[in-house]
Coordinates of C-alpha atoms and ligand atoms in Angstrom, one line a residue:
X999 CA 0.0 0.0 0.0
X1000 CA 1.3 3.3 -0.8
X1001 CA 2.3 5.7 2.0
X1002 CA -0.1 8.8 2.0
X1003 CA 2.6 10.8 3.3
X1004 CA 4.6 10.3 -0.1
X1005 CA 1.7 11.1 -2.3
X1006 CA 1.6 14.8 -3.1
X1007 CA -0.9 16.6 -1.3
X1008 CA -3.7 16.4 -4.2
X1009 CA -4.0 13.1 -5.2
X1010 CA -6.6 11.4 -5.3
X1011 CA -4.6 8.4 -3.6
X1012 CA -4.7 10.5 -0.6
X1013 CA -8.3 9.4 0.4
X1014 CA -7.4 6.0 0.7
X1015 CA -9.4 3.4 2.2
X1016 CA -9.7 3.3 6.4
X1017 CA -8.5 6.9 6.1
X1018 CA -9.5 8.7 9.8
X1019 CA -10.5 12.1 9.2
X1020 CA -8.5 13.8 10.7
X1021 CA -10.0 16.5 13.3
X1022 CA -9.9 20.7 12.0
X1023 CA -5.7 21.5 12.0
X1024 CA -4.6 23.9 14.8
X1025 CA -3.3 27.5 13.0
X1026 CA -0.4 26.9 11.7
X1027 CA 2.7 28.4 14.1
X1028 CA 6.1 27.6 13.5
X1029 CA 8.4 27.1 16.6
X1030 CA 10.4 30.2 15.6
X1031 CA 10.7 33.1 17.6
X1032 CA 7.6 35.7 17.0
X1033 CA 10.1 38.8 18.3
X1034 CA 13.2 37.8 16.9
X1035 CA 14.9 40.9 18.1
X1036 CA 13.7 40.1 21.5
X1037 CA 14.8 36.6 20.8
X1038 CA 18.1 37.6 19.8
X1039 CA 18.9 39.6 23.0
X1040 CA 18.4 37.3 25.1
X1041 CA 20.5 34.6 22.9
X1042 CA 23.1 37.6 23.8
X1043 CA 22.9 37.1 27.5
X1044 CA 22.8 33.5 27.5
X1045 CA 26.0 33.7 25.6
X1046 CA 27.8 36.4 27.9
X1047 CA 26.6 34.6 30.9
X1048 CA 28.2 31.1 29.6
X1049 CA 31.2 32.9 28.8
X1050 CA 31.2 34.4 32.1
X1051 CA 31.2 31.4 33.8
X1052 CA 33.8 30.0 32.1
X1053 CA 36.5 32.7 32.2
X1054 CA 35.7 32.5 36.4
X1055 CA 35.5 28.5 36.2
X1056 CA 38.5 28.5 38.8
X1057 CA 37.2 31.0 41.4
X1058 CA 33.9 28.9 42.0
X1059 CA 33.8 25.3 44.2
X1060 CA 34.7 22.5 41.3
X1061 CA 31.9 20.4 42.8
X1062 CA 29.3 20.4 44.7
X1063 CA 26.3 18.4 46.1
X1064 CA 23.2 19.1 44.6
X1065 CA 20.4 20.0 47.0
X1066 CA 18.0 18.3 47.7
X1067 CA 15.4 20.8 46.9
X1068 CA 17.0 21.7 43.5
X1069 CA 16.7 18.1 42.6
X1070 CA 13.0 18.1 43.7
X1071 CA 12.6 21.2 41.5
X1072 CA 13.6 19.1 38.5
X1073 CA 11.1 16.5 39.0
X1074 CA 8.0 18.5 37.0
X1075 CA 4.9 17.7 35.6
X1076 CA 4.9 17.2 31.6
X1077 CA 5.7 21.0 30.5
X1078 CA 2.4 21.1 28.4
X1079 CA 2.1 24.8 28.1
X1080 CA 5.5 27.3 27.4
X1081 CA 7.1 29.1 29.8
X1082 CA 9.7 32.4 28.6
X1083 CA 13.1 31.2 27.2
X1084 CA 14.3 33.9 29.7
X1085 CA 12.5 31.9 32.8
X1086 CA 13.8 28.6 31.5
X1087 CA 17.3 30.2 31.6
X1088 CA 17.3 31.4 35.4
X1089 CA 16.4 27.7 36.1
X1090 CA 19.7 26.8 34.2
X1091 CA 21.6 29.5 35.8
X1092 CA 20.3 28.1 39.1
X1093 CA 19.9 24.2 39.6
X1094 CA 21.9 22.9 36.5
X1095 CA 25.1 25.3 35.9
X1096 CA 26.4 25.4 39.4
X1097 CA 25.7 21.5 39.8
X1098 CA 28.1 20.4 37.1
X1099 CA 30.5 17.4 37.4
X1100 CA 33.4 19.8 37.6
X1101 CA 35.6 18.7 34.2
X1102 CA 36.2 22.1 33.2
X1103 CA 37.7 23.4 36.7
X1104 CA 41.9 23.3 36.7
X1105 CA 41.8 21.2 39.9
X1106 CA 39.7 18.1 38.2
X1107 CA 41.9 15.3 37.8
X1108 CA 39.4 12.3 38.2
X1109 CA 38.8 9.7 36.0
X1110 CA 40.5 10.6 32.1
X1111 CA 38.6 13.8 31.4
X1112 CA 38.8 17.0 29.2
X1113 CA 38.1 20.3 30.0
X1114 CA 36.6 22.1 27.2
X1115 CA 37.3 25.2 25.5
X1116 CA 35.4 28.8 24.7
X1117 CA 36.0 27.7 21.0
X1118 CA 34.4 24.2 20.9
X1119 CA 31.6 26.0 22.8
X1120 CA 31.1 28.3 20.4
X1121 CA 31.5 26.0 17.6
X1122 CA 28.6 23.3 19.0
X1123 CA 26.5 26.4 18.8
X1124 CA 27.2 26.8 14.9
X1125 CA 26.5 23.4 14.3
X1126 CA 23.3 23.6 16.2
X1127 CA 22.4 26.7 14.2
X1128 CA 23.0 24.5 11.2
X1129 CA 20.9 21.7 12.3
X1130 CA 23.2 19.4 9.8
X1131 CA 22.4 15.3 9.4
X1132 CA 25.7 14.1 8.8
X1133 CA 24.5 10.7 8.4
X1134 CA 24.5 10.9 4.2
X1135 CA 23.6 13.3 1.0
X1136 CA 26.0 15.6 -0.2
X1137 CA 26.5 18.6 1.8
X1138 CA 29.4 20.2 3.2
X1139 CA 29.6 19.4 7.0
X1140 CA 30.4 15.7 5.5
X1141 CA 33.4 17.4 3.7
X1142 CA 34.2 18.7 7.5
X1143 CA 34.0 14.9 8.9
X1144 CA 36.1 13.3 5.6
X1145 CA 39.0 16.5 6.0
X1146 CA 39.5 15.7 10.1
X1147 CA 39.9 12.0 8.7
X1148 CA 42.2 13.0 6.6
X1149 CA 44.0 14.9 8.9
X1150 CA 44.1 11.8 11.2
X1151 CA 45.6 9.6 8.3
X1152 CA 48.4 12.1 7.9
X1153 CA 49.1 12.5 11.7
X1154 CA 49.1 8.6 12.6
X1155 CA 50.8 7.8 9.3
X1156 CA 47.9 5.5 7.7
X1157 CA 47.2 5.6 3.9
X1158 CA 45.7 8.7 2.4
X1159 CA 41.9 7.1 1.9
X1160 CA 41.9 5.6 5.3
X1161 CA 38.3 5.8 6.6
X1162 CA 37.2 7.6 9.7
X1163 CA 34.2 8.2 11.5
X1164 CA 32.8 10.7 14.4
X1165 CA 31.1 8.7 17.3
X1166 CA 30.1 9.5 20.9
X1167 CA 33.0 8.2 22.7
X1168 CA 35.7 5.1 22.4
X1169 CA 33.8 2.8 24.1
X1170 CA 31.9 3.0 20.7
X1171 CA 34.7 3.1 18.6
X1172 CA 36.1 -0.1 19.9
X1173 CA 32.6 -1.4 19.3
X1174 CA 32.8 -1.0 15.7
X1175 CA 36.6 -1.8 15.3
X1176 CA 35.3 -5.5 16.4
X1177 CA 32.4 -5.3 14.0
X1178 CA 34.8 -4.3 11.4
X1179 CA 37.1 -7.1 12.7
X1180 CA 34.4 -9.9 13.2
X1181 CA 33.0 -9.2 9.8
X1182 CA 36.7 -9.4 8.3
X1183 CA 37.7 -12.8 9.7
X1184 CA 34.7 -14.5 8.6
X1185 CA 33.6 -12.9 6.0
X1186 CA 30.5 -10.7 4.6
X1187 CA 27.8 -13.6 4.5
X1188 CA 28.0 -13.9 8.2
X1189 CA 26.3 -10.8 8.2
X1190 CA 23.1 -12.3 7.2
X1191 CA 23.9 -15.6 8.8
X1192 CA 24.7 -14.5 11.9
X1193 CA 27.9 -15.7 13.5
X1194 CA 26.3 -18.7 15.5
X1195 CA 25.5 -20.9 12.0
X1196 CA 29.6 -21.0 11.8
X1197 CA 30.2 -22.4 14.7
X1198 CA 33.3 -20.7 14.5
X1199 CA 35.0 -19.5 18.0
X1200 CA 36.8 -16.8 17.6
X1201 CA 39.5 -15.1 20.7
X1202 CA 41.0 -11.8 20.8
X1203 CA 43.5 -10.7 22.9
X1204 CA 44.3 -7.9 25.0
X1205 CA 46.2 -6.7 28.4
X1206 CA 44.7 -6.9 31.7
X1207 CA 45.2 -3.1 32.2
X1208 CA 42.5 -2.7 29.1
X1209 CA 39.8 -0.8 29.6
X1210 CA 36.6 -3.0 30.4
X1211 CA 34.8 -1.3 27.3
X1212 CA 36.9 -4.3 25.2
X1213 CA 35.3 -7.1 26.7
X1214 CA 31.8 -5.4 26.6
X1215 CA 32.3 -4.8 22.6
X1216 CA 33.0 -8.9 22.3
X1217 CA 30.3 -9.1 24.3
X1218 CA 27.6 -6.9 22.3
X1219 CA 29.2 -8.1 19.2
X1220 CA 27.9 -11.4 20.4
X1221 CA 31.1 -13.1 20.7
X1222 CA 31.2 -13.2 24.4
X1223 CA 33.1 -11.4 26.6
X1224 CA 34.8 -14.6 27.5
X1225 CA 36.8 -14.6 24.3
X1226 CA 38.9 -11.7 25.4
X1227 CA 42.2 -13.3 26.2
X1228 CA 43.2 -10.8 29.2
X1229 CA 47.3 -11.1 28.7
X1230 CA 49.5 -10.4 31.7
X1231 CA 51.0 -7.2 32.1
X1232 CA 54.9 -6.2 33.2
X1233 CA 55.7 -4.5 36.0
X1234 CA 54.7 -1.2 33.6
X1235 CA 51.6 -2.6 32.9
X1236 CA 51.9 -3.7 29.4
X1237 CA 51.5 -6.3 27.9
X1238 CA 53.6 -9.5 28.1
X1239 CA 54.8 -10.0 24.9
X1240 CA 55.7 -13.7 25.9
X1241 CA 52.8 -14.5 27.7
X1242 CA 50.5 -13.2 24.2
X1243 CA 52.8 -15.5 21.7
X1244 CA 52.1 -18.6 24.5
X1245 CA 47.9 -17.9 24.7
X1246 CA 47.6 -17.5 21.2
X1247 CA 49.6 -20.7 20.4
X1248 CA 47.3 -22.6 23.3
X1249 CA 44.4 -21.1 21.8
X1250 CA 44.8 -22.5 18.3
X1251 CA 45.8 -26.2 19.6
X1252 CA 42.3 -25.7 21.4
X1253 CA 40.3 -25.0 18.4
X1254 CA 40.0 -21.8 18.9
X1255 CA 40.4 -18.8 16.0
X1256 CA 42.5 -15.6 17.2
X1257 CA 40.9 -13.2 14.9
X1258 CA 42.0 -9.7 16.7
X1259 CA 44.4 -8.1 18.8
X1260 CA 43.9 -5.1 21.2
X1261 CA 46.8 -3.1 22.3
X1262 CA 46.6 0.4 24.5
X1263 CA 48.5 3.7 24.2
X1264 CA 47.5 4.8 27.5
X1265 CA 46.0 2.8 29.9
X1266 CA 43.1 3.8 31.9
X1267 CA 44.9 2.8 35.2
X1268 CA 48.5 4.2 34.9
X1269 CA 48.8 5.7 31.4
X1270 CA 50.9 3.0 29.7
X1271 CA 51.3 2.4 26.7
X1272 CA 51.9 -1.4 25.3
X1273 CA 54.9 -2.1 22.5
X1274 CA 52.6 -1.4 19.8
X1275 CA 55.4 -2.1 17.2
X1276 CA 55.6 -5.3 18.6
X1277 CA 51.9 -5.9 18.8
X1278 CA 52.1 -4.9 15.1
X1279 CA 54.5 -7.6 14.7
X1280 CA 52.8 -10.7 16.4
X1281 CA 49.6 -9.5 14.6
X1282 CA 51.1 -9.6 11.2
X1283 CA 52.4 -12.9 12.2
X1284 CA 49.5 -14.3 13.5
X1285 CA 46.8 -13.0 10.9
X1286 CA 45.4 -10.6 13.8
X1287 CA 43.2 -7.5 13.4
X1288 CA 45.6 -5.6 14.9
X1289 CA 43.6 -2.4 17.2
X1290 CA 44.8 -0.1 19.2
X1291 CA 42.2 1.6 22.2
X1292 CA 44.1 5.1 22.3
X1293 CA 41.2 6.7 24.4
X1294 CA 43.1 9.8 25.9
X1295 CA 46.6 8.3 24.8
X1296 CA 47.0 8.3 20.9
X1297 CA 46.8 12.2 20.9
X1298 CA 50.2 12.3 22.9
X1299 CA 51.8 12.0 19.1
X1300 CA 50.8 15.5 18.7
X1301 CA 53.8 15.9 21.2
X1302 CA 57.1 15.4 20.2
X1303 CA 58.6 14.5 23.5
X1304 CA 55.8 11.7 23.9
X1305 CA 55.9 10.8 19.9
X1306 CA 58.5 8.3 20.0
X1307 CA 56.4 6.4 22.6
X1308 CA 53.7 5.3 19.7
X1309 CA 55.9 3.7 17.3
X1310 CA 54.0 1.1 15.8
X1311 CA 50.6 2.7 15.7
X1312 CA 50.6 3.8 12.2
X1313 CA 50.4 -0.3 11.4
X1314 CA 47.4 -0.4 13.2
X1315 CA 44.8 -1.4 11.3
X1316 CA 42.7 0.6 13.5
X1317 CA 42.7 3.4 16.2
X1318 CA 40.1 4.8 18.4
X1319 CA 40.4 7.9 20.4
X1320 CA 38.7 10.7 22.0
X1321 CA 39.2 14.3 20.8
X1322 CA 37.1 15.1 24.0
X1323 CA 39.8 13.7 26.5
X1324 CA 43.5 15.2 25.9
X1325 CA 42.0 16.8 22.4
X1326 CA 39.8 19.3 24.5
X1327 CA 36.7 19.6 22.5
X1328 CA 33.4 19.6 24.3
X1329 CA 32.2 16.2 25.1
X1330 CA 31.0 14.1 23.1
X1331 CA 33.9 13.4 20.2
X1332 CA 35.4 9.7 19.8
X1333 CA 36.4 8.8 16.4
X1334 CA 37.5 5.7 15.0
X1335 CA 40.5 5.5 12.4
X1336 CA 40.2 2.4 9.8
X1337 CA 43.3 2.0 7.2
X1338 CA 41.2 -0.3 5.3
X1339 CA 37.9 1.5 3.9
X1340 CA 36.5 -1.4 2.3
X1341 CA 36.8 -3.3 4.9
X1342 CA 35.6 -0.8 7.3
X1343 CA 32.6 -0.5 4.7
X1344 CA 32.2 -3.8 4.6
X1345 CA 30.9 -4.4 7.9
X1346 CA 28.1 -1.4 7.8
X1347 CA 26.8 -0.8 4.2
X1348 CA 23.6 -1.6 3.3
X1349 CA 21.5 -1.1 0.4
X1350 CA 17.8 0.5 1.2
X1351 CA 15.8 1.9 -1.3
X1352 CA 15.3 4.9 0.9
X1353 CA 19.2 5.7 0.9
X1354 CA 19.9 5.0 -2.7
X1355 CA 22.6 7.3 -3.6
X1356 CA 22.3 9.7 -7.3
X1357 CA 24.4 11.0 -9.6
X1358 CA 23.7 14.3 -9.2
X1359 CA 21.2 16.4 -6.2
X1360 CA 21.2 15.9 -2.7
X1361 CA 21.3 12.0 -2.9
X1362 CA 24.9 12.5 -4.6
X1363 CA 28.4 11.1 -3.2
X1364 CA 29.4 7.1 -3.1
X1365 CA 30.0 6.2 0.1
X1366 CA 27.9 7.9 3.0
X1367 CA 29.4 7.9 7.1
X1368 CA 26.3 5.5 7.2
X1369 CA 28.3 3.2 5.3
X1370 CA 31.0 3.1 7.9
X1371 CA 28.9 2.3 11.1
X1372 CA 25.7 1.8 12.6
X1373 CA 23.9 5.2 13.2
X1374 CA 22.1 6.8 10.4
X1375 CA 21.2 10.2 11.9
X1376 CA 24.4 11.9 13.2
X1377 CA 25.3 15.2 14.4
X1378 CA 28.2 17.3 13.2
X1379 CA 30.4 16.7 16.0
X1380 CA 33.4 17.1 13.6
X1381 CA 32.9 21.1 13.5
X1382 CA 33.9 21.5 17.0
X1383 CA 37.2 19.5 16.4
X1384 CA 37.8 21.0 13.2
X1385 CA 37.5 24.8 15.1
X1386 CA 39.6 23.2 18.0
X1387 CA 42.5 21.8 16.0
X1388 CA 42.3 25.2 13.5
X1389 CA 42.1 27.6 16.2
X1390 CA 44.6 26.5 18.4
X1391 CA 46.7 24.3 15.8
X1392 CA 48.1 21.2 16.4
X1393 CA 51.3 22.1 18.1
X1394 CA 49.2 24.2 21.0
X1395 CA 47.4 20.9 22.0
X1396 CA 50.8 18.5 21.9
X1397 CA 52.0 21.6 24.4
X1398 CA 49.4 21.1 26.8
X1399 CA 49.6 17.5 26.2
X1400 CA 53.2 17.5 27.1
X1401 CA 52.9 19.7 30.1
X1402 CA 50.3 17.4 31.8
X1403 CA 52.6 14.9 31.0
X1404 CA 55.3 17.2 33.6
X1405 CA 52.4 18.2 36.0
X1406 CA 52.2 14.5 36.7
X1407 CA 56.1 14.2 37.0
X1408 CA 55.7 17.0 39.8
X1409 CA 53.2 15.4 41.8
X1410 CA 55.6 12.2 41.4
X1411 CA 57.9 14.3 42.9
X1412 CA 56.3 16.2 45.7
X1413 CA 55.2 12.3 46.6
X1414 CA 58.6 11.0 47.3
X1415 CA 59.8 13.5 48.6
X1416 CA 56.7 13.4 51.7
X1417 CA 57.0 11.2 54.3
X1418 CA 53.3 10.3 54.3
X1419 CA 52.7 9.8 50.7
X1420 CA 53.9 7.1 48.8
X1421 CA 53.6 6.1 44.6
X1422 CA 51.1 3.5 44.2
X1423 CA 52.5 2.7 40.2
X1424 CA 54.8 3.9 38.1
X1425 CA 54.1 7.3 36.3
X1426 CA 54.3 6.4 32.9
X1427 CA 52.5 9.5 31.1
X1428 CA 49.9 12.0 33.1
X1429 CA 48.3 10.0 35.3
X1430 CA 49.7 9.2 38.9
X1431 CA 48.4 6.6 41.3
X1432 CA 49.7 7.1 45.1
X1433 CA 48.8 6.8 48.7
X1434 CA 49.5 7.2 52.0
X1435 CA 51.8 5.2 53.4
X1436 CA 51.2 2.9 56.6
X1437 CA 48.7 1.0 57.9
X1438 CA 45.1 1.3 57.0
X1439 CA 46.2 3.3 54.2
X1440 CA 43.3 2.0 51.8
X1441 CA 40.3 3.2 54.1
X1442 CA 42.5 6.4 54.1
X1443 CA 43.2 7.2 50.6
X1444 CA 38.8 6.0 50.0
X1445 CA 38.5 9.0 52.5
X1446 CA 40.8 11.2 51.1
X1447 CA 39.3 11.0 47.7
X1448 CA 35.7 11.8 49.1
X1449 CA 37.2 14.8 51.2
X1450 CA 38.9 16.4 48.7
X1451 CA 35.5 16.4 46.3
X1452 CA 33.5 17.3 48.5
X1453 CA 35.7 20.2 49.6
X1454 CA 35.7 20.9 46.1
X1455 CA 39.9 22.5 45.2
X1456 CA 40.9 19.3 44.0
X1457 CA 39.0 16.6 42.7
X1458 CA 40.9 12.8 42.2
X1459 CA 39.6 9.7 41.6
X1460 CA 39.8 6.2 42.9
X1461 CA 41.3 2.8 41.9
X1462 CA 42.6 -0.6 42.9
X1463 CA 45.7 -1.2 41.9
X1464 CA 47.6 -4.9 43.1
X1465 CA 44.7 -5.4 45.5
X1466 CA 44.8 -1.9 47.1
X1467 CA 42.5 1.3 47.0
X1468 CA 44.8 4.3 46.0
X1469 CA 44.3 7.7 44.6
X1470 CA 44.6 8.4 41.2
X1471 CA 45.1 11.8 39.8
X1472 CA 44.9 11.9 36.1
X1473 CA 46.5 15.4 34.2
X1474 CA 44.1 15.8 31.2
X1475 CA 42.4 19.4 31.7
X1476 CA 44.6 22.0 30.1
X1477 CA 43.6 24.5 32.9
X1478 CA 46.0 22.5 34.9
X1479 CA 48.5 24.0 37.1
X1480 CA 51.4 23.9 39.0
X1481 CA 49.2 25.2 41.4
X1482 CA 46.9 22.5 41.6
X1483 CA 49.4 19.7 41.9
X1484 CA 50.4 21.5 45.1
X1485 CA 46.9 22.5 46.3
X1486 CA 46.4 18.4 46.3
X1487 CA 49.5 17.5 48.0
X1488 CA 49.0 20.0 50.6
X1489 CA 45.2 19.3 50.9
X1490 CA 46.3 15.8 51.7
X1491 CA 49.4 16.5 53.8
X1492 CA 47.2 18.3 56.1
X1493 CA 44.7 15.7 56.7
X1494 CA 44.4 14.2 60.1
X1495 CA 45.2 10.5 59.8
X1496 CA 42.0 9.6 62.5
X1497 CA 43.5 8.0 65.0
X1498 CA 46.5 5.7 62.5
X1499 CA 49.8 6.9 62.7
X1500 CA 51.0 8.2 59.8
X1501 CA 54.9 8.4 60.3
Ligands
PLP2104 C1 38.1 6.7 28.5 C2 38.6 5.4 28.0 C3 37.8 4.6 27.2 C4 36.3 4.9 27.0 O1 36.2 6.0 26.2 P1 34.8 6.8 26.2 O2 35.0 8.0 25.4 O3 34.5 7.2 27.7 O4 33.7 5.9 25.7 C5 38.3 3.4 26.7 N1 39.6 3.1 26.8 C6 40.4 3.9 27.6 C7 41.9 3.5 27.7 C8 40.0 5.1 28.2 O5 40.8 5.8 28.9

């Protein structure tokens, strides 16, 4: 039956059988301002206010609890009936802004976050101005996305037509990577047969310190998070090159099929980064996918101090990162670097009538970013990297890559040289896990950590590392100081040790 809604407006075809009347249309009202001069004035203050806030990010507390009350204020009824853009603002300004999770303030160090700049903030505006689909057609913004891929080719040394493609974050670009990888070691037709009808088990490998959004891609990609070989790690935390050569030999004697290998540049833990030009080596050895998960870690090549670290990542046959960790653009930016575009395309296309591509017109260009992963409706998240990387230029963000990388070497530092404090690993790029030393020092550093966010000058995070709770401050947020690294050592020199000694 044809759909009405593609019939023009006076066809007869329109009054098709079972048709409900529909009941007398309202008037018809865009949702575009009536005043726009009104409209545009307070667009201005909305604007001045936001950029208020952020030049004075560092005088205000960089967390805080929300209220009870201000979360009971959120909980509304249905908004049914419109209420002034100006009103809806002071409820911003008032029980969302100030309630933030603190990313953008110089003492954040939790977790691997980025802190955001006044350009990508401006820049998501433009793109939400522009409204753009970038999920096919043949518009400019696209030409945005392809150009940052090719800018990503050229800076990890891939092959000019490598493929690339914006996501949320690299949880999501590992996702795809094992698509692209599942769909490459057993071929296209296991697309439609689905990969149980093969019977086919396949492994991948990757370190213990790996992020757990590698198993959870096996695992959505329905091969199970129990094929994820987790390898041992050295006393850096990467990966043991012997202990890898040994599972995948054990693993193929077992009837197993190692299809894909997983190394890090940057672990979430301790920052390391795994031999990647070895990895590269037992993968081409082995017939391996070889991927590397370079969350916050595969931008340190845009310093030249840290550079040399990466060597082997441009024979990767894939790379996912976040622009919105060490790259600085506003959250969300992963993106996922394929050297093989048919392969990459291979997993993803699909041919729908609805998305059948033209010569000429709107419906022009061959291959569409729907082509290259799941989502068909996609923002234009490459026009805030592609105003970050312009704006500030390449070698600006390898600076402040590089200085976090020396903040982190000063709090290693100020550690060693306290008597209370004590390095929990070993600081191999920005990120620095520590403790107090002594007795009871797990329920300590737990209690630290929550002191220090809820007084809200420093903010680190948590982790276990060989069995023990420690605190982990990660250097990400180019607001970042000297003065911060000392705010938390002092912070934490000057807490009481309730009732332990410390010395
Ligand atoms: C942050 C991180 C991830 C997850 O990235 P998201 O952008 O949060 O999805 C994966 N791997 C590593 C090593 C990370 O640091």
């Amino acid at each position: 039956m044809p759909r009405p809604d593609a019939m023009p407006a006076d066809s007869p075809a329109l009054r098709f059988e079972g048709a409900v009347a529909h009941p007398e249309s309202p008037p018809r009202r865009s949702l575009d301002p009536a005043d726009w001069a009104a409209f545009r004035a307070q667009g201005h203050r909305m604007l001045d206010d936001m950029l208020d806030a952020m030049s004075t990010v560092a005088d205000r507390p960089l967390w805080q609890p929300v209220p009870a009350a201000t979360r009971a204020r959120m909980r509304a009824r249905l908004p049914l009936a419109p209420t002034p853009l100006a009103a809806v603002h002071e409820d911003f300004l008032r029980d969302i802004a100030p309630y933030s999770s603190g990313n953008a303030h110089p003492g954040f160090m939790g977790w691997v976050q980025g802190g955001g700049t006044p350009v990508g903030m401006l820049a998501e505006m433009l793109a939400a101005g522009l409204n753009a689909n970038l999920g096919g057609r043949d518009h400019m913004p696209i030409e945005v996305e392809r150009q940052i891929t090719a800018w990503m080719a050229t800076l990890f040394g891939f092959p000019s037509d490598a493929s690339g493609l914006f996501v949320t974050g690299t949880s999501i670009a590992n996702f795809i990577a094992v698509l692209i990888a599942r769909a490459h070691a057993l071929g296209t037709p296991s697309r439609d047969e689905g990969i149980g009808a093969l019977g086919r088990r396949l492994t991948c490998y990757t370190s213990q310190a790996a992020h757990g959004c590698v198993a959870r891609a096996l695992d959505m990609a329905g091969i199970g998070a129990d094929a994820v070989r987790a390898v041992a790690i050295d006393r850096r935390h990467r990966i043991d090159l012997v202990a890898l050569r040994t599972a995948i030999i054990a693993d193929r004697a077992a009837g197993f099929e190692p299809f894909m290998l997983v190394g890090t540049a940057g672990t979430v833990d301790i920052g390391a980064i795994d031999d990647l030009a070895a990895l590269a080596e037992i993968a081409c050895d082995e017939d391996l996918w070889f991927h590397v998960d370079g969350a916050f870690g595969a931008l340190a090549i845009l310093s030249p101090a840290l550079k040399p670290r990466l060597a082997g990542i441009e024979r990767a046959d894939s790379i996912a990162f976040d622009f919105h960790k060490w790259g600085q653009v506003p959250y969300d930016s992963g993106f996922l670097l394929c050297r093989d575009p048919t392969a990459h395309r291979d997993a993803f296309a699909a041919d729908a009538a609805y998305l059948r591509r033209a010569e000429l017109g709107l419906a022009g260009g061959d291959h569409w970013p729907c082509d290259y992963g799941p989502d068909l409706s996609r923002g234009f998240r490459a026009l805030k990297t592609w105003f970050t990387l312009r704006t500030y230029g390449l070698e600006a963000i390898g600076a402040a890559i590089t200085r976090s990388c020396a903040l982190a070497q000063r709090l290693a530092r100020r550690i060693e040289a306290s008597d209370a404090l004590c390095l929990a690993a070993p600081v191999e790029l920005n990120i620095v896990c520590f403790g107090f030393a002594g007795p009871d020092a797990d329920r300590r550093n737990t209690e630290a950590v929550t002191a220090l966010q809820l007084a809200g000058r420093v903010a680190p995070s948590s982790t276990v590392i060989d069995g023990h709770t420690v605190i982990r401050a990660a250097m990400v947020n180019h607001r970042t100081d000297e003065r911060d690294v000392d705010a938390l050592v002092d912070a934490l020199l000057a807490m009481p040790s309730t009732g332990s000694p410390v010395q």
